[in-house]
PDB file of N, CA and C in Angstrom:
ATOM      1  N   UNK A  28     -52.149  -4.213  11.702  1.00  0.00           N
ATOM      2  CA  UNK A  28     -52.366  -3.500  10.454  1.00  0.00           C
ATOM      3  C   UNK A  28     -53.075  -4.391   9.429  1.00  0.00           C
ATOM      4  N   UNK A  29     -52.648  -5.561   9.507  1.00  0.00           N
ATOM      5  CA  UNK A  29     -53.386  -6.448   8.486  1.00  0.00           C
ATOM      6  C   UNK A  29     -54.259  -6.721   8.952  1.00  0.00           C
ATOM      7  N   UNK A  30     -54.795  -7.170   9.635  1.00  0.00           N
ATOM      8  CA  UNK A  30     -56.106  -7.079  10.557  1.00  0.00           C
ATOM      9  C   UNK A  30     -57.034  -5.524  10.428  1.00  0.00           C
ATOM     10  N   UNK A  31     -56.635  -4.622  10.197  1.00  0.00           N
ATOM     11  CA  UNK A  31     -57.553  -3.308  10.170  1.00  0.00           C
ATOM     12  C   UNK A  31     -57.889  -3.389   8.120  1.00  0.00           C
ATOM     13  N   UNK A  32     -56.523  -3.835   7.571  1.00  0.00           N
ATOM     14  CA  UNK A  32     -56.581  -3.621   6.236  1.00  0.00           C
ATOM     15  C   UNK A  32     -57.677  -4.597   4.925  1.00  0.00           C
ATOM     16  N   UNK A  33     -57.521  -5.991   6.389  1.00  0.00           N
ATOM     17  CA  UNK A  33     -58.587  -6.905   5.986  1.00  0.00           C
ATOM     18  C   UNK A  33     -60.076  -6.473   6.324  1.00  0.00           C
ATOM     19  N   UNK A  34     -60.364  -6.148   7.343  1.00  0.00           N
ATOM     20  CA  UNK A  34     -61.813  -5.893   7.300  1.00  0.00           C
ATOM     21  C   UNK A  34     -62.103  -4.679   6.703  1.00  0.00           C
ATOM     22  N   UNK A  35     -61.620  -3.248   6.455  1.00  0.00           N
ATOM     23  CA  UNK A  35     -61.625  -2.576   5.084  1.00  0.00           C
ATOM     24  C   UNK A  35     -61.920  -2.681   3.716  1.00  0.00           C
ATOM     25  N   UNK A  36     -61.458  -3.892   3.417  1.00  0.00           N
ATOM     26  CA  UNK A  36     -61.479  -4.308   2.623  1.00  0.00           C
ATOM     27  C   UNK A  36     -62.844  -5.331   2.277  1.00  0.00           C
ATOM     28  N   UNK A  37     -63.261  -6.001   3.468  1.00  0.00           N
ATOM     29  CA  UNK A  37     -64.371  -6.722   3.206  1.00  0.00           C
ATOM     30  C   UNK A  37     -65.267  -5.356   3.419  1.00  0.00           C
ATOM     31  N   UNK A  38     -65.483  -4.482   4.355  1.00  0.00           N
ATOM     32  CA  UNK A  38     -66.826  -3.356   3.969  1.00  0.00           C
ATOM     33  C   UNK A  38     -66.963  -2.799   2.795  1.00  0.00           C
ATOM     34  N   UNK A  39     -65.231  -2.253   2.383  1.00  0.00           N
ATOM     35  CA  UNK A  39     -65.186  -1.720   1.122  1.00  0.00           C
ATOM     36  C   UNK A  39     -66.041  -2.841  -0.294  1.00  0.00           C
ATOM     37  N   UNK A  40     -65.892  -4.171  -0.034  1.00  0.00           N
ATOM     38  CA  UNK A  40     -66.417  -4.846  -1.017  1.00  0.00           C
ATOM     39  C   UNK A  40     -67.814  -4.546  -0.599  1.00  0.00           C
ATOM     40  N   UNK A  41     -68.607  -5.489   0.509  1.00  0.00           N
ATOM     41  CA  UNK A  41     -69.806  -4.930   0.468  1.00  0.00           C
ATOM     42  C   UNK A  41     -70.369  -3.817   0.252  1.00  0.00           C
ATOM     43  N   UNK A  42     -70.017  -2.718   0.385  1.00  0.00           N
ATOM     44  CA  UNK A  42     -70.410  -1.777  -0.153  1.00  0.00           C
ATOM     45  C   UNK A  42     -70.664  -1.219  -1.577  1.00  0.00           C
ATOM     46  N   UNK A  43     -69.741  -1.888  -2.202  1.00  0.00           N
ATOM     47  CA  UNK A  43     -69.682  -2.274  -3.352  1.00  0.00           C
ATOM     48  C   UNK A  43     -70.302  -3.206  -4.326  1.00  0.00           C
ATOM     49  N   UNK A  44     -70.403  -4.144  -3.721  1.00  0.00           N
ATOM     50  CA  UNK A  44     -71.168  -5.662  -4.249  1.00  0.00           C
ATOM     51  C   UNK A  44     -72.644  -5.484  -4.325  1.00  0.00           C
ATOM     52  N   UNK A  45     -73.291  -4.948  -2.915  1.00  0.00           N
ATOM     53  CA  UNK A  45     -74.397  -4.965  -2.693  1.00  0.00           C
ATOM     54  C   UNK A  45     -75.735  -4.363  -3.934  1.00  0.00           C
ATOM     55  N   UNK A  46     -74.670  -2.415  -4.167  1.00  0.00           N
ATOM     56  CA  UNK A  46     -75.874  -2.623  -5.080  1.00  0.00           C
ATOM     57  C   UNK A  46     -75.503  -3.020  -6.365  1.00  0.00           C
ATOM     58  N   UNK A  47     -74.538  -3.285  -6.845  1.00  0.00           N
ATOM     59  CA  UNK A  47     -74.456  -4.020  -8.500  1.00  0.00           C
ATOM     60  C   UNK A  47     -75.205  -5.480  -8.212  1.00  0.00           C
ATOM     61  N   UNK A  48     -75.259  -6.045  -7.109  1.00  0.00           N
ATOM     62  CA  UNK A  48     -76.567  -7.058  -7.114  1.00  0.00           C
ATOM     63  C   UNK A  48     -77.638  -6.833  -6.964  1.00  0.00           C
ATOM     64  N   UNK A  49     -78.431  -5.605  -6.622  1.00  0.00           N
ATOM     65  CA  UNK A  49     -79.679  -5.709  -6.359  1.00  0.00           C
ATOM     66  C   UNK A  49     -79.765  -4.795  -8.457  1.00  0.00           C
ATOM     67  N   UNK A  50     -78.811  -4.017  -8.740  1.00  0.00           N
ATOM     68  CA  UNK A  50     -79.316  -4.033 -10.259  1.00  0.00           C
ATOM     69  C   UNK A  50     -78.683  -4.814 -10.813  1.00  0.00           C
ATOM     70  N   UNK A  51     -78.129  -6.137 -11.101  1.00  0.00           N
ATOM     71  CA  UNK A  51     -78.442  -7.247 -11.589  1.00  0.00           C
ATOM     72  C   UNK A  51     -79.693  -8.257 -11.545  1.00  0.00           C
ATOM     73  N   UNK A  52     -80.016  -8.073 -10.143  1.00  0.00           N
ATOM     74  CA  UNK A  52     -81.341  -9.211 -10.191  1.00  0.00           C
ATOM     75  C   UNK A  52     -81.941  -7.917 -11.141  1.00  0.00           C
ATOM     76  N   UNK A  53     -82.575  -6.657 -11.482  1.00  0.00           N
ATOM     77  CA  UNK A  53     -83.304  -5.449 -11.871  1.00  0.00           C
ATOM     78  C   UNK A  53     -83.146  -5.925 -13.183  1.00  0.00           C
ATOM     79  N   UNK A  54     -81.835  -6.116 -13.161  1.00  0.00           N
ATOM     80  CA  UNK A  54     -82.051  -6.653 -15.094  1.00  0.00           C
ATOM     81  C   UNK A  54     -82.073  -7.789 -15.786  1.00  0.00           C
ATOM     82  N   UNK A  55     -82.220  -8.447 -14.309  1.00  0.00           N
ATOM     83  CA  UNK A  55     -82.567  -9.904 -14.423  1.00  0.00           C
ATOM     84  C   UNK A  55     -84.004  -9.710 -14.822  1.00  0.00           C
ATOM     85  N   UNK A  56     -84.704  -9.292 -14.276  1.00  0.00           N
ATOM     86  CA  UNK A  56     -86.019  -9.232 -14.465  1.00  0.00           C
ATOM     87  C   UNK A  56     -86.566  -8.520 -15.403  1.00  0.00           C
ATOM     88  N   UNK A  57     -85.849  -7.454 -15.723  1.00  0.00           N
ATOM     89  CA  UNK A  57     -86.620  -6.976 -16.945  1.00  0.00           C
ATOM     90  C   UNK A  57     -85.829  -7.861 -17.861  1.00  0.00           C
ATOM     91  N   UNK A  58     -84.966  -8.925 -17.978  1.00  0.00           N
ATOM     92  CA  UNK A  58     -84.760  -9.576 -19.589  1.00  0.00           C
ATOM     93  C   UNK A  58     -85.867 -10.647 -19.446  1.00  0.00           C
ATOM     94  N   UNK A  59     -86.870 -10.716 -18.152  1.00  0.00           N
ATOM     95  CA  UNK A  59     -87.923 -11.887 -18.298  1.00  0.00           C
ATOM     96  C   UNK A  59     -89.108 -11.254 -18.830  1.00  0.00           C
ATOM     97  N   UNK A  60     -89.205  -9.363 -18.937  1.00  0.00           N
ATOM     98  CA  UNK A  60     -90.213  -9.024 -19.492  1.00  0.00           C
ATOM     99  C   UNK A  60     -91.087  -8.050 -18.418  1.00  0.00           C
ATOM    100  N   UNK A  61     -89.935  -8.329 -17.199  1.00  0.00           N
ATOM    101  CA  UNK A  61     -90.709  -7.292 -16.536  1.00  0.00           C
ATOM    102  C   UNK A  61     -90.375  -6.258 -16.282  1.00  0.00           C
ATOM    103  N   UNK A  62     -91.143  -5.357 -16.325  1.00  0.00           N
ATOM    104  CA  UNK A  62     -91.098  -3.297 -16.485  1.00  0.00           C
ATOM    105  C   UNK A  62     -91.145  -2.463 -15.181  1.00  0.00           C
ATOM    106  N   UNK A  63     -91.763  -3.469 -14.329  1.00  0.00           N
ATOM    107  CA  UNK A  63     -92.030  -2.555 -13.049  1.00  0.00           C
ATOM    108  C   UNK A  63     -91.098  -2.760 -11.949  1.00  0.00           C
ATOM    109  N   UNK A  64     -90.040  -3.387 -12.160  1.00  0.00           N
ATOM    110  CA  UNK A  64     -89.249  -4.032 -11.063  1.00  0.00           C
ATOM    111  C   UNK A  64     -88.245  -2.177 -10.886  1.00  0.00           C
ATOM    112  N   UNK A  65     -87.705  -1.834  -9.816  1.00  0.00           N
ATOM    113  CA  UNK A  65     -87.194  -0.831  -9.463  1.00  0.00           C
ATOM    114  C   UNK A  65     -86.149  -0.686  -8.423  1.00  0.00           C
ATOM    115  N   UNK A  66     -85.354   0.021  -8.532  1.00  0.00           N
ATOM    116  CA  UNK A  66     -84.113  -0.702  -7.992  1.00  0.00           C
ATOM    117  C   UNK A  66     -83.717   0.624  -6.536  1.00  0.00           C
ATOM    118  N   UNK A  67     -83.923   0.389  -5.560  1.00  0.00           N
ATOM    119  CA  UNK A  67     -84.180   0.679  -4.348  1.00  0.00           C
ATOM    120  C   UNK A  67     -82.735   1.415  -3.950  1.00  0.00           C
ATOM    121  N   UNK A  68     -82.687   2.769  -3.775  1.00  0.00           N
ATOM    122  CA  UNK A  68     -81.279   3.759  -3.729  1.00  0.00           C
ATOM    123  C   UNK A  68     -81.424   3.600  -2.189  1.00  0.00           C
ATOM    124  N   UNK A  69     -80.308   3.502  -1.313  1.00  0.00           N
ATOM    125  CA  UNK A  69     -79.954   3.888  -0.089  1.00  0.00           C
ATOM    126  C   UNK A  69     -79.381   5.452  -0.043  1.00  0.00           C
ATOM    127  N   UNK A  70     -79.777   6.300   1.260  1.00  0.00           N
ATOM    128  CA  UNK A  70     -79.744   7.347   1.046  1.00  0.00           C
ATOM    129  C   UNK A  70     -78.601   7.796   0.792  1.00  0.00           C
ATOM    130  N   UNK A  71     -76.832   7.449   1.317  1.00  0.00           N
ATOM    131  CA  UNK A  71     -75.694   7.854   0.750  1.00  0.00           C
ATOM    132  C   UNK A  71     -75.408   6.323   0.193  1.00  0.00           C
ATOM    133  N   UNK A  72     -75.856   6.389  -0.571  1.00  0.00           N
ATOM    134  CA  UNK A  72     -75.739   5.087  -2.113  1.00  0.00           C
ATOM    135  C   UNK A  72     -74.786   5.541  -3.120  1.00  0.00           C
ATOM    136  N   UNK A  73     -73.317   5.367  -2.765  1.00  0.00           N
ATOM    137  CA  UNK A  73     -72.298   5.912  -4.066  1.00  0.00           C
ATOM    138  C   UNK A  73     -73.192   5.677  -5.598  1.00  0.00           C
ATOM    139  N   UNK A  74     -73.769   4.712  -5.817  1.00  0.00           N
ATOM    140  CA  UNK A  74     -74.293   4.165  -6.651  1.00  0.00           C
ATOM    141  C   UNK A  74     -75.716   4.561  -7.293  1.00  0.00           C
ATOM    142  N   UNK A  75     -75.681   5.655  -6.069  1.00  0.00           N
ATOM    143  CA  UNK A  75     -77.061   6.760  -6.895  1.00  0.00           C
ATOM    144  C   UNK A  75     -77.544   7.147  -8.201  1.00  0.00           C
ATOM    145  N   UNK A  76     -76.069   7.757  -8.817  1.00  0.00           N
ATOM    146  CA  UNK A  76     -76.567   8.438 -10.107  1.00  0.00           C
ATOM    147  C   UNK A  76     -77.197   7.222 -11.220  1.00  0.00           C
ATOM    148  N   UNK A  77     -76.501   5.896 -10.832  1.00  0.00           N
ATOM    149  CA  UNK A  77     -76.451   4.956 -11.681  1.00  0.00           C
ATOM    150  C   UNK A  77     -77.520   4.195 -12.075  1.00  0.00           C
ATOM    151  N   UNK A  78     -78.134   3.778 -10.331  1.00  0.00           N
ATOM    152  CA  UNK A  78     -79.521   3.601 -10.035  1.00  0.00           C
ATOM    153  C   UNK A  78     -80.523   4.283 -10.267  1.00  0.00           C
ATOM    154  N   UNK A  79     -80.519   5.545 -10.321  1.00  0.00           N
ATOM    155  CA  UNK A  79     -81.416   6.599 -10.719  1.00  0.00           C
ATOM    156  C   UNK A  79     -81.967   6.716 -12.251  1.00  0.00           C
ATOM    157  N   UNK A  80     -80.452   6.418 -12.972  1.00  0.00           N
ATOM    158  CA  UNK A  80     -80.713   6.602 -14.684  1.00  0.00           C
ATOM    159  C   UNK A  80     -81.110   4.905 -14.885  1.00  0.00           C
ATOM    160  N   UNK A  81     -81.194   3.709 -13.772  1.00  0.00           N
ATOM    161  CA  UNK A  81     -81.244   2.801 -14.486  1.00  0.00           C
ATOM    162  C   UNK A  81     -83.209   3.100 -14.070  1.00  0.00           C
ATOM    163  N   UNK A  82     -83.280   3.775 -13.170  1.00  0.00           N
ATOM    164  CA  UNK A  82     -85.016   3.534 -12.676  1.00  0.00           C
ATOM    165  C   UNK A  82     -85.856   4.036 -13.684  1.00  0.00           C
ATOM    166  N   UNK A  83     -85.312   5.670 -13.938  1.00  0.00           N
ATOM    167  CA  UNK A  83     -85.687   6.309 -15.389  1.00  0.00           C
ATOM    168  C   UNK A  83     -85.453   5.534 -16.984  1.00  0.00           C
ATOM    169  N   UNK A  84     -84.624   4.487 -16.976  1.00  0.00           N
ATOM    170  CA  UNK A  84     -85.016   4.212 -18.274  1.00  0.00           C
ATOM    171  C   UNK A  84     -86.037   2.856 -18.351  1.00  0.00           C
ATOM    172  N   UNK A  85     -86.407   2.606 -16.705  1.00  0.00           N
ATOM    173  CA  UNK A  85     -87.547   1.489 -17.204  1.00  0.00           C
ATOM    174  C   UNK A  85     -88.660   2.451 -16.978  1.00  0.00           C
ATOM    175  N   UNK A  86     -88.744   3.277 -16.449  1.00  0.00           N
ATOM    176  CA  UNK A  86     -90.184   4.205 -16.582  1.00  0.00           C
ATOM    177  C   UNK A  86     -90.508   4.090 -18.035  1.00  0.00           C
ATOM    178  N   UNK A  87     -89.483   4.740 -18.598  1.00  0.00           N
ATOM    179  CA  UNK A  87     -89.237   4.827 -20.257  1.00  0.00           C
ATOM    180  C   UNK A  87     -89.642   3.785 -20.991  1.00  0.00           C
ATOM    181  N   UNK A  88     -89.458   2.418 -20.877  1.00  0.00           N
ATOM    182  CA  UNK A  88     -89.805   0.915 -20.989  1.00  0.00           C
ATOM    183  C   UNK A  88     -91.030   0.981 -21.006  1.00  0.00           C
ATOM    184  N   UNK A  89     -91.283   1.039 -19.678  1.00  0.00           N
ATOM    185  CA  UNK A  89     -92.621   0.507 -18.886  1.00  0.00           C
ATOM    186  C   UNK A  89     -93.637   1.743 -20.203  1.00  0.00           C
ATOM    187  N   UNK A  90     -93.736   2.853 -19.902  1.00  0.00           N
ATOM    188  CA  UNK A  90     -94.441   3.692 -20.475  1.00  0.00           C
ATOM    189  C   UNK A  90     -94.792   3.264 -22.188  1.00  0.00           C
ATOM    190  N   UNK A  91     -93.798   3.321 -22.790  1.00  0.00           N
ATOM    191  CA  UNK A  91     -93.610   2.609 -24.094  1.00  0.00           C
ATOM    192  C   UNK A  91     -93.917   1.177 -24.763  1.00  0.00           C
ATOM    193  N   UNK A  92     -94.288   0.182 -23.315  1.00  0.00           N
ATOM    194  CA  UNK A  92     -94.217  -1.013 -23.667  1.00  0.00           C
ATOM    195  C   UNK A  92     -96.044  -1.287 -23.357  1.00  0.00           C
ATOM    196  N   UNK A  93     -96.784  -0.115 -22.942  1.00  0.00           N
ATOM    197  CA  UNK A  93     -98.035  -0.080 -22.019  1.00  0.00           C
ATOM    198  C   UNK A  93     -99.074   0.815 -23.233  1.00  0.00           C
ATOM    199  N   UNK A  94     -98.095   1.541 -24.593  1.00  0.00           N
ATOM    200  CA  UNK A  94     -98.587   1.861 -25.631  1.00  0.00           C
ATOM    201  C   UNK A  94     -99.351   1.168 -26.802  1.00  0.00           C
TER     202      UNK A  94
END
């Protein structure tokens, strides 16, 4: 049981970890100034809606910052 509850637990993290790091490096990069960086949804990505509103507000950036 501890053996099934431990590796659960490590997918459950990766699954988890993975994309709050790929939008951290995302806003890593736009605090260096860059607009076009975009943050890459996997197709059942719990983390969809999040990624989605973070892609739309650098469009928003990008568009505004290109004025």
């Amino acid at each position: 049981l501890s053996v099934f509850m431990g590796l659960f637990f490590v997918i459950f993290t990766h699954r988890l970890v993975g994309p709050l790091e790929r939008i951290q490096a995302a806003f890593d990069a736009v605090a260096r100034g860059d607009y076009s960086v975009r943050v890459k949804v996997r197709e059942n990505d719990h983390m969809r809606p999040i990624v989605d509103s973070f892609n739309q507000m650098l469009d928003s950036l990008q568009k505004k910052s290109s004025q």
